Coordinates of C-alpha atoms in Angstrom, one line a residue:
M1 CA 39.7 -51.3 71.3
L2 CA 41.0 -54.6 70.1
M3 CA 37.9 -54.9 68.0
I4 CA 38.1 -51.4 66.6
I5 CA 41.8 -51.7 65.6
L6 CA 41.4 -55.2 64.3
D7 CA 38.5 -54.0 62.0
G8 CA 40.8 -51.3 60.6
S9 CA 43.5 -53.7 59.5
I10 CA 41.4 -56.7 58.5
V11 CA 39.4 -54.7 55.9
T12 CA 42.4 -53.7 53.8
V13 CA 43.4 -57.4 53.2
A14 CA 39.9 -58.2 51.9
M15 CA 39.4 -55.2 49.6
P16 CA 40.0 -57.1 46.3
A17 CA 37.4 -59.8 47.3
I18 CA 34.9 -57.1 48.2
Q19 CA 35.4 -55.4 44.9
D20 CA 34.9 -58.6 42.9
D21 CA 31.8 -59.7 44.8
L22 CA 29.9 -56.4 45.1
G23 CA 31.0 -54.8 41.8
F24 CA 32.7 -51.7 43.2
S25 CA 34.4 -49.4 40.8
P26 CA 38.1 -48.6 41.7
A27 CA 37.1 -45.1 42.9
G28 CA 34.0 -46.4 44.8
L29 CA 36.1 -49.1 46.6
T30 CA 38.1 -46.4 48.4
W31 CA 34.9 -45.4 50.3
V32 CA 34.9 -48.7 52.1
V33 CA 37.8 -47.2 54.0
N34 CA 37.0 -43.5 53.6
A35 CA 33.5 -43.7 55.0
Y36 CA 34.8 -45.2 58.2
L37 CA 37.8 -42.9 58.5
I38 CA 35.7 -39.7 58.0
A39 CA 33.0 -40.6 60.5
F40 CA 35.6 -41.9 63.1
G41 CA 38.0 -39.0 62.8
S42 CA 35.4 -36.2 62.8
L43 CA 33.3 -37.3 65.7
L44 CA 35.9 -38.2 68.3
L45 CA 36.1 -34.7 69.8
L46 CA 32.3 -34.4 70.1
A47 CA 32.0 -37.9 71.5
G48 CA 34.6 -37.3 74.1
R49 CA 33.0 -34.1 75.4
L50 CA 29.5 -35.7 75.4
G51 CA 31.1 -38.5 77.4
D52 CA 32.1 -35.9 80.0
L53 CA 28.6 -34.6 80.1
L54 CA 26.4 -37.7 79.8
G55 CA 28.8 -40.2 81.3
R56 CA 31.7 -42.1 79.8
R57 CA 30.3 -45.5 80.7
R58 CA 27.1 -44.7 78.9
M59 CA 29.0 -43.4 75.8
F60 CA 31.3 -46.4 75.8
L61 CA 28.4 -48.9 76.0
A62 CA 26.4 -47.1 73.3
G63 CA 29.4 -46.8 71.0
T64 CA 30.2 -50.5 71.4
G65 CA 26.6 -51.4 70.7
V66 CA 26.4 -49.2 67.5
F67 CA 29.7 -50.7 66.2
T68 CA 28.7 -54.3 66.8
A69 CA 25.3 -53.8 65.1
A70 CA 26.9 -52.0 62.2
S71 CA 29.4 -54.9 61.8
L72 CA 26.4 -57.2 61.4
L73 CA 24.9 -54.9 58.8
A74 CA 28.3 -54.8 56.9
G75 CA 28.6 -58.6 57.0
V76 CA 25.2 -59.1 55.4
A77 CA 25.6 -56.3 52.8
T78 CA 24.8 -57.3 49.3
S79 CA 25.4 -53.9 47.6
P80 CA 28.1 -51.2 47.7
A81 CA 25.6 -48.6 49.1
V82 CA 24.7 -50.8 52.1
L83 CA 28.3 -51.6 52.9
I84 CA 29.4 -48.0 52.7
A85 CA 26.5 -47.0 55.0
A86 CA 27.5 -49.7 57.4
R87 CA 31.1 -48.6 57.4
F88 CA 30.0 -45.1 58.2
L89 CA 28.0 -46.4 61.2
Q90 CA 31.0 -48.4 62.3
G91 CA 33.0 -45.2 62.3
V92 CA 30.3 -43.5 64.4
G93 CA 30.3 -46.3 67.0
S94 CA 34.1 -46.4 67.0
A95 CA 34.3 -42.7 67.8
M96 CA 31.8 -43.0 70.6
A97 CA 33.7 -45.9 72.3
A98 CA 37.3 -44.9 71.5
A99 CA 36.8 -41.3 72.5
V100 CA 36.1 -42.1 76.1
S101 CA 38.3 -45.2 76.6
L102 CA 41.4 -43.4 77.8
G103 CA 39.3 -41.1 79.9
I104 CA 37.8 -44.1 81.7
L105 CA 41.3 -45.6 82.2
V106 CA 42.9 -42.5 83.7
T107 CA 40.0 -41.9 86.1
L108 CA 39.9 -45.5 87.3
F109 CA 43.7 -45.8 87.7
T110 CA 45.0 -42.7 89.5
E111 CA 48.2 -44.1 91.0
P112 CA 51.1 -43.6 88.6
G113 CA 52.4 -47.2 88.5
E114 CA 48.9 -48.6 88.1
R115 CA 48.1 -46.1 85.4
A116 CA 51.3 -46.9 83.5
R117 CA 50.4 -50.6 83.6
A118 CA 46.8 -50.0 82.5
I119 CA 48.0 -47.8 79.5
A120 CA 50.6 -50.5 78.6
V121 CA 47.8 -53.1 78.3
F122 CA 45.8 -50.6 76.3
S123 CA 48.7 -50.0 73.9
F124 CA 49.3 -53.8 73.7
T125 CA 45.7 -54.3 72.4
G126 CA 46.5 -51.9 69.6
A127 CA 49.4 -54.0 68.4
A128 CA 47.4 -57.2 68.9
G129 CA 44.4 -55.9 66.9
A130 CA 46.6 -54.8 64.0
S131 CA 48.5 -58.1 63.8
I132 CA 45.4 -60.3 64.2
G133 CA 43.7 -58.3 61.5
Q134 CA 46.5 -58.7 59.0
V135 CA 46.6 -62.5 59.5
A136 CA 42.9 -63.1 60.0
G137 CA 41.9 -61.0 57.1
G138 CA 43.7 -63.2 54.6
L139 CA 42.7 -66.5 56.3
L140 CA 39.0 -65.6 56.7
T141 CA 38.7 -64.3 53.2
D142 CA 40.4 -67.3 51.6
A143 CA 38.7 -70.0 53.8
L144 CA 35.2 -68.5 54.1
S145 CA 34.4 -65.2 52.5
W146 CA 34.9 -61.5 53.0
H147 CA 31.6 -61.3 55.0
W148 CA 33.4 -63.0 57.9
I149 CA 35.8 -60.2 58.4
F150 CA 32.8 -58.2 59.8
F151 CA 31.1 -61.1 61.5
I152 CA 34.2 -61.7 63.7
N153 CA 33.3 -58.5 65.5
L154 CA 30.0 -59.8 66.8
P155 CA 31.4 -62.2 69.5
I156 CA 34.0 -59.6 70.5
G157 CA 31.5 -56.8 70.7
L158 CA 29.0 -58.8 72.7
A159 CA 31.7 -60.0 75.1
A160 CA 32.9 -56.4 75.6
L161 CA 29.4 -55.2 76.3
A162 CA 28.7 -58.0 78.9
L163 CA 32.0 -57.3 80.7
A164 CA 31.7 -53.5 80.6
V165 CA 28.2 -53.7 82.2
R166 CA 29.7 -55.7 85.0
V167 CA 33.0 -54.1 85.7
L168 CA 32.8 -50.4 84.8
P169 CA 31.5 -48.2 87.7
R170 CA 28.4 -46.2 87.1
D171 CA 28.9 -42.6 85.9
R172 CA 28.7 -39.7 88.2
S173 CA 26.3 -37.0 87.2
T174 CA 27.7 -33.5 86.8
D175 CA 26.5 -30.1 87.3
G176 CA 27.9 -28.8 84.0
T177 CA 31.1 -27.5 85.6
G178 CA 32.7 -30.9 85.8
R179 CA 32.2 -31.3 89.6
G180 CA 30.6 -34.6 90.5
T181 CA 27.3 -34.2 92.2
G182 CA 26.9 -37.9 93.1
A183 CA 24.9 -40.6 91.4
G184 CA 21.3 -39.8 90.9
K185 CA 21.6 -36.1 91.4
G186 CA 21.8 -33.3 88.8
K187 CA 20.7 -35.4 85.9
V188 CA 21.2 -33.7 82.6
T189 CA 18.0 -32.8 80.7
A190 CA 17.8 -32.6 77.0
R191 CA 17.6 -28.8 77.1
E192 CA 20.6 -28.6 79.4
L193 CA 22.5 -31.0 77.3
V194 CA 22.0 -28.9 74.2
A195 CA 23.2 -25.8 76.1
R196 CA 26.2 -27.5 77.6
A197 CA 27.2 -29.5 74.5
D198 CA 27.7 -26.2 72.5
V199 CA 25.7 -27.3 69.5
I200 CA 27.1 -24.6 67.2
G201 CA 30.6 -25.5 68.2
A202 CA 29.9 -29.2 67.7
L203 CA 28.6 -28.4 64.1
L204 CA 31.6 -26.3 63.3
I205 CA 34.3 -28.8 64.5
T206 CA 32.5 -31.9 63.2
S207 CA 31.9 -30.4 59.7
G208 CA 35.4 -28.9 59.6
L209 CA 37.1 -32.2 60.6
M210 CA 34.9 -34.2 58.3
L211 CA 35.6 -31.9 55.3
G212 CA 39.3 -31.7 56.2
I213 CA 39.7 -35.5 56.4
Y214 CA 37.7 -36.0 53.2
T215 CA 40.0 -33.5 51.4
V216 CA 43.2 -35.3 52.6
V217 CA 42.0 -38.7 51.7
K218 CA 41.2 -37.5 48.1
V219 CA 44.6 -35.9 47.6
E220 CA 45.9 -38.9 45.8
R221 CA 43.2 -38.4 43.1
Y222 CA 43.2 -34.7 42.8
G223 CA 46.7 -33.6 43.8
W224 CA 47.9 -31.2 46.4
V225 CA 47.6 -27.9 44.4
S226 CA 44.3 -28.7 42.6
A227 CA 41.3 -26.4 43.0
H228 CA 39.5 -29.3 44.7
T229 CA 42.1 -29.7 47.4
L230 CA 42.9 -26.0 48.0
G231 CA 39.3 -24.9 47.9
L232 CA 37.9 -27.6 50.3
G233 CA 41.0 -27.3 52.5
A234 CA 40.4 -23.6 52.9
V235 CA 36.8 -24.1 53.9
A236 CA 37.8 -26.8 56.4
A237 CA 40.4 -24.5 57.9
A238 CA 37.8 -21.7 58.1
L239 CA 35.4 -23.9 59.9
I240 CA 38.0 -25.1 62.4
G241 CA 39.2 -21.5 62.9
A242 CA 35.6 -20.4 63.6
F243 CA 35.3 -23.3 66.1
V244 CA 38.4 -22.1 68.0
A245 CA 37.1 -18.5 68.1
R246 CA 33.8 -19.7 69.5
Q247 CA 35.4 -21.8 72.2
A248 CA 37.1 -18.6 73.4
T249 CA 33.8 -16.8 73.9
A250 CA 31.1 -19.5 74.5
A251 CA 29.6 -19.7 78.0
S252 CA 29.8 -23.5 77.9
P253 CA 32.4 -24.4 75.3
L254 CA 32.6 -27.9 73.7
M255 CA 36.4 -27.8 74.1
P256 CA 37.5 -25.5 76.9
L257 CA 40.7 -23.9 75.7
R258 CA 42.2 -24.4 79.2
I259 CA 43.2 -27.9 78.1
F260 CA 45.9 -26.4 75.8
R261 CA 47.6 -24.7 78.8
S262 CA 49.2 -28.0 79.4
R263 CA 52.6 -28.5 77.6
S264 CA 52.2 -32.2 78.0
V265 CA 48.8 -32.3 76.2
V266 CA 49.9 -30.0 73.4
G267 CA 53.3 -31.6 72.9
A268 CA 52.0 -35.2 73.1
N269 CA 49.3 -34.6 70.5
V270 CA 51.7 -32.9 68.1
V271 CA 54.2 -35.8 68.5
Q272 CA 51.5 -38.3 68.0
M273 CA 50.3 -36.8 64.7
L274 CA 53.9 -36.9 63.4
M275 CA 54.6 -40.4 64.7
V276 CA 51.4 -41.9 63.3
A277 CA 51.9 -40.2 59.9
A278 CA 55.4 -41.7 59.8
L279 CA 54.5 -45.2 60.9
F280 CA 52.1 -45.5 58.0
S281 CA 55.3 -46.2 56.0
F282 CA 56.1 -49.2 58.2
Q283 CA 52.6 -50.6 58.6
I284 CA 51.4 -50.2 55.1
V285 CA 54.3 -49.5 52.7
L286 CA 56.3 -52.4 54.0
A287 CA 53.3 -54.7 53.5
L288 CA 53.0 -53.3 49.9
H289 CA 56.7 -54.1 49.3
L290 CA 56.3 -57.6 50.5
Q291 CA 53.3 -58.2 48.3
R292 CA 54.1 -56.2 45.1
V293 CA 57.8 -56.6 45.0
L294 CA 58.6 -59.9 46.8
G295 CA 55.3 -61.6 45.7
Y296 CA 53.9 -62.5 49.1
G297 CA 50.2 -63.4 49.4
A298 CA 47.8 -61.7 51.9
A299 CA 48.2 -64.4 54.6
E300 CA 52.0 -64.6 54.1
T301 CA 52.3 -60.8 54.5
G302 CA 50.3 -60.9 57.7
L303 CA 52.6 -63.7 59.1
A304 CA 55.7 -61.8 57.9
M305 CA 54.6 -58.7 59.9
L306 CA 53.6 -60.8 63.0
P307 CA 57.1 -60.6 64.6
A308 CA 56.8 -56.8 64.9
A309 CA 53.4 -57.1 66.6
L310 CA 54.9 -59.7 69.0
V311 CA 57.8 -57.5 69.9
I312 CA 55.6 -54.4 70.4
G313 CA 53.3 -56.5 72.6
A314 CA 56.1 -57.9 74.7
V315 CA 57.7 -54.5 75.2
S316 CA 54.3 -52.8 76.0
L317 CA 53.3 -55.4 78.5
G318 CA 56.7 -56.5 79.8
V319 CA 58.9 -53.4 80.4
S320 CA 57.3 -50.1 79.3
A321 CA 55.4 -49.5 82.6
R322 CA 58.5 -50.2 84.7
L323 CA 60.7 -48.0 82.6
I324 CA 58.2 -45.2 82.6
T325 CA 57.9 -45.4 86.4
R326 CA 61.7 -45.3 86.8
F327 CA 62.9 -43.0 84.1
G328 CA 59.8 -40.9 83.2
E329 CA 57.5 -40.7 80.2
R330 CA 59.7 -38.3 78.3
N331 CA 62.9 -40.3 78.4
V332 CA 61.1 -43.5 77.4
L333 CA 59.4 -41.7 74.6
L334 CA 62.7 -40.3 73.2
T335 CA 64.3 -43.8 73.4
G336 CA 61.3 -45.3 71.5
L337 CA 61.5 -42.6 68.8
L338 CA 65.2 -43.2 68.3
L339 CA 64.6 -46.9 67.7
L340 CA 61.8 -46.1 65.2
I341 CA 64.0 -43.6 63.3
T342 CA 66.6 -46.3 63.0
L343 CA 64.0 -48.7 61.7
L344 CA 62.8 -46.4 58.9
V345 CA 66.3 -45.3 57.9
L346 CA 67.3 -49.0 57.4
L347 CA 64.1 -49.8 55.5
A348 CA 64.9 -46.9 53.2
R349 CA 67.9 -49.1 52.1
I350 CA 66.0 -52.4 51.7
P351 CA 67.1 -54.1 48.4
V352 CA 64.7 -55.0 45.6
D353 CA 65.4 -58.7 46.0
A354 CA 65.3 -58.5 49.8
N355 CA 65.7 -61.8 51.7
Y356 CA 63.2 -62.0 54.6
P357 CA 65.4 -63.8 57.2
T358 CA 68.4 -61.4 56.6
D359 CA 67.0 -58.1 55.3
V360 CA 63.5 -57.8 56.9
L361 CA 63.2 -60.0 60.0
P362 CA 66.1 -58.4 62.0
L363 CA 64.5 -55.0 61.5
M364 CA 61.3 -56.2 63.1
F365 CA 63.0 -56.0 66.5
L366 CA 63.4 -52.3 66.2
S367 CA 59.7 -52.0 66.2
A368 CA 60.1 -52.3 70.0
G369 CA 60.3 -48.5 69.8
F370 CA 56.6 -48.4 69.2
G371 CA 56.0 -50.5 72.4
L372 CA 58.0 -47.9 74.3
A373 CA 56.8 -44.7 72.6
L374 CA 53.0 -45.3 72.5
P375 CA 52.4 -45.9 76.3
A376 CA 54.7 -43.0 77.2
L377 CA 53.0 -40.7 74.7
T378 CA 49.5 -41.8 75.9
S379 CA 50.4 -41.0 79.5
L380 CA 51.7 -37.6 78.6
G381 CA 48.7 -36.9 76.4
M382 CA 46.3 -37.6 79.3
S383 CA 48.4 -36.2 82.2
G384 CA 47.5 -32.6 81.8
A385 CA 43.7 -33.1 81.9
G386 CA 41.6 -33.0 85.1
E387 CA 38.8 -35.5 85.7
E388 CA 36.2 -33.2 84.3
D389 CA 38.1 -33.0 81.0
A390 CA 39.3 -36.6 80.8
G391 CA 36.8 -37.5 78.0
L392 CA 37.7 -34.4 76.0
A393 CA 41.5 -35.2 76.4
S394 CA 40.8 -38.8 75.3
G395 CA 38.8 -37.6 72.3
L396 CA 41.5 -35.0 71.4
F397 CA 44.3 -37.6 71.6
N398 CA 42.4 -40.0 69.3
T399 CA 41.5 -37.2 66.9
A400 CA 45.2 -36.3 66.6
Q401 CA 45.9 -40.0 65.8
Q402 CA 43.3 -40.0 63.0
I403 CA 44.5 -36.8 61.5
G404 CA 48.1 -38.1 61.5
M405 CA 46.9 -41.3 59.9
A406 CA 45.0 -39.5 57.1
V407 CA 47.9 -37.1 56.4
G408 CA 50.4 -40.0 56.5
I409 CA 48.4 -42.0 54.0
A410 CA 47.9 -39.0 51.7
V411 CA 51.5 -37.6 51.8
L412 CA 53.5 -40.8 51.8
S413 CA 51.4 -42.7 49.2
T414 CA 51.4 -39.8 46.9
L415 CA 55.1 -39.3 47.1
A416 CA 55.8 -43.0 46.7
A417 CA 53.5 -43.2 43.6
S418 CA 55.1 -40.1 42.0
R419 CA 58.6 -41.4 42.6
S420 CA 57.7 -44.9 41.1
E421 CA 56.2 -43.3 38.0
S422 CA 59.3 -41.2 37.5
L423 CA 61.5 -44.2 37.8
L424 CA 59.3 -46.2 35.3
A425 CA 59.5 -43.3 32.9
G426 CA 63.3 -43.4 33.2
G427 CA 63.5 -47.1 32.2
A428 CA 63.5 -48.8 35.6
S429 CA 61.8 -52.2 36.0
T430 CA 58.5 -52.4 37.8
A431 CA 60.1 -53.9 40.9
E432 CA 62.9 -51.3 40.9
A433 CA 60.4 -48.4 40.4
L434 CA 58.1 -49.6 43.2
T435 CA 61.1 -50.1 45.6
G436 CA 62.4 -46.6 44.8
G437 CA 59.0 -45.2 45.7
Y438 CA 58.9 -47.1 48.9
H439 CA 62.4 -46.0 49.8
L440 CA 61.2 -42.4 49.5
A441 CA 58.2 -43.0 51.8
F442 CA 60.5 -44.6 54.4
G443 CA 62.9 -41.7 54.2
V444 CA 60.2 -39.1 54.6
G445 CA 58.7 -41.1 57.5
A446 CA 62.2 -41.1 59.2
G447 CA 62.2 -37.3 58.8
L448 CA 58.8 -37.0 60.4
L449 CA 60.0 -39.1 63.3
G450 CA 63.1 -36.9 63.6
T451 CA 60.8 -33.8 63.9
A452 CA 58.7 -35.6 66.5
F453 CA 61.9 -36.3 68.5
V454 CA 62.8 -32.6 68.4
V455 CA 59.3 -31.5 69.5
A456 CA 59.3 -34.1 72.3
Y457 CA 62.8 -33.0 73.5
V458 CA 61.9 -29.3 73.5
V459 CA 58.3 -29.1 74.5
L460 CA 57.8 -32.1 76.9
R461 CA 59.3 -31.3 80.2
P462 CA 61.0 -34.2 82.2
R463 CA 59.3 -35.2 85.4
T464 CA 61.1 -35.7 88.6
R465 CA 60.9 -39.3 89.9

């Protein structure tokens, strides 16, 4: 997971160098990100369910292997087509590995305190991957070349594979109902897998999610009310609706609808979509403000954002598990959301000529809210799933994260760009116009977090400790 998240943040820093070297057009360059995002987001649900059927260890090892091999292909790419194909394969491998990771954790660590600590470490790797990516992307690109942002995945991937083979217990075979039959019994044949995997349902949800994510990531180019957006959005919604209808009637559904009987699962996934969409404004918009308004370079921006990652990591590893054990996931989640709302409200007032030590650095400590909210939210999102559905719940949780990210990018970047253009037309300077657009993105992000707080308070029931 460190490798997957690191790859997502490290690529954005190297985009200008990739464009210059391979001759990407401005529109074509977006596919370095979009190809990965579409494959990753659309295959998580299917990969999670296949992990329940074939074995989560097998799916994790296969996904890590595919991602590592695709990283090598991306690193040696000499044309736009090869790089985009490699990025798509990276998304496939990421989906296979990420979809079952949480399922593996919650089935290995069943005692609440142990599980809370395991999920805290898992959350910490996310913050570490994002921060290392931001810093390493600039350093590797400047010192060596953009190719090394992909080569760095090779030692991490090989180490992960070697460790996983040694430490992950072998999968238990299943009889199709989720009941373990013991190792070596009830092995799934290809014909049984096709029947149990619900191929029609898999095609419906994969194509629906792929088309939906593609539609969202192209909103900035076509607009929200264009024929392109509305038409493809309607088709995507119809495919997803057909998938849900099939799950209610299929003999062996890909996504048994019983998983949505859990208020914790439903509430946690809704809160996560809202939270991830909002935090795009902190992770990306703040970085844009540092670069485009304050004139920071790529490496400087990564170092400027590093205190937030350190705070998130310290809270995730140091206190989140103890607080969750003592006060419950819901209370810790609500506290984390309040800190993040405060962070975005204050960023919405950041001045054009902001001084980093006085205007930006103090706000980084409020990012501790993410270190509180994410482990609590992860625990809630996995708490309502039985062992037979752990891979599915993990895939669903990660799918919600990707949908939230895609929507956040589309909505907040479009609103910020529109506001900046309006201010430029009104005679504002470039710095003032950009800052005004970023202020709007931060404000809308705070509103999304406020909505997430209400949903968490109303839907997620407190647990007795």
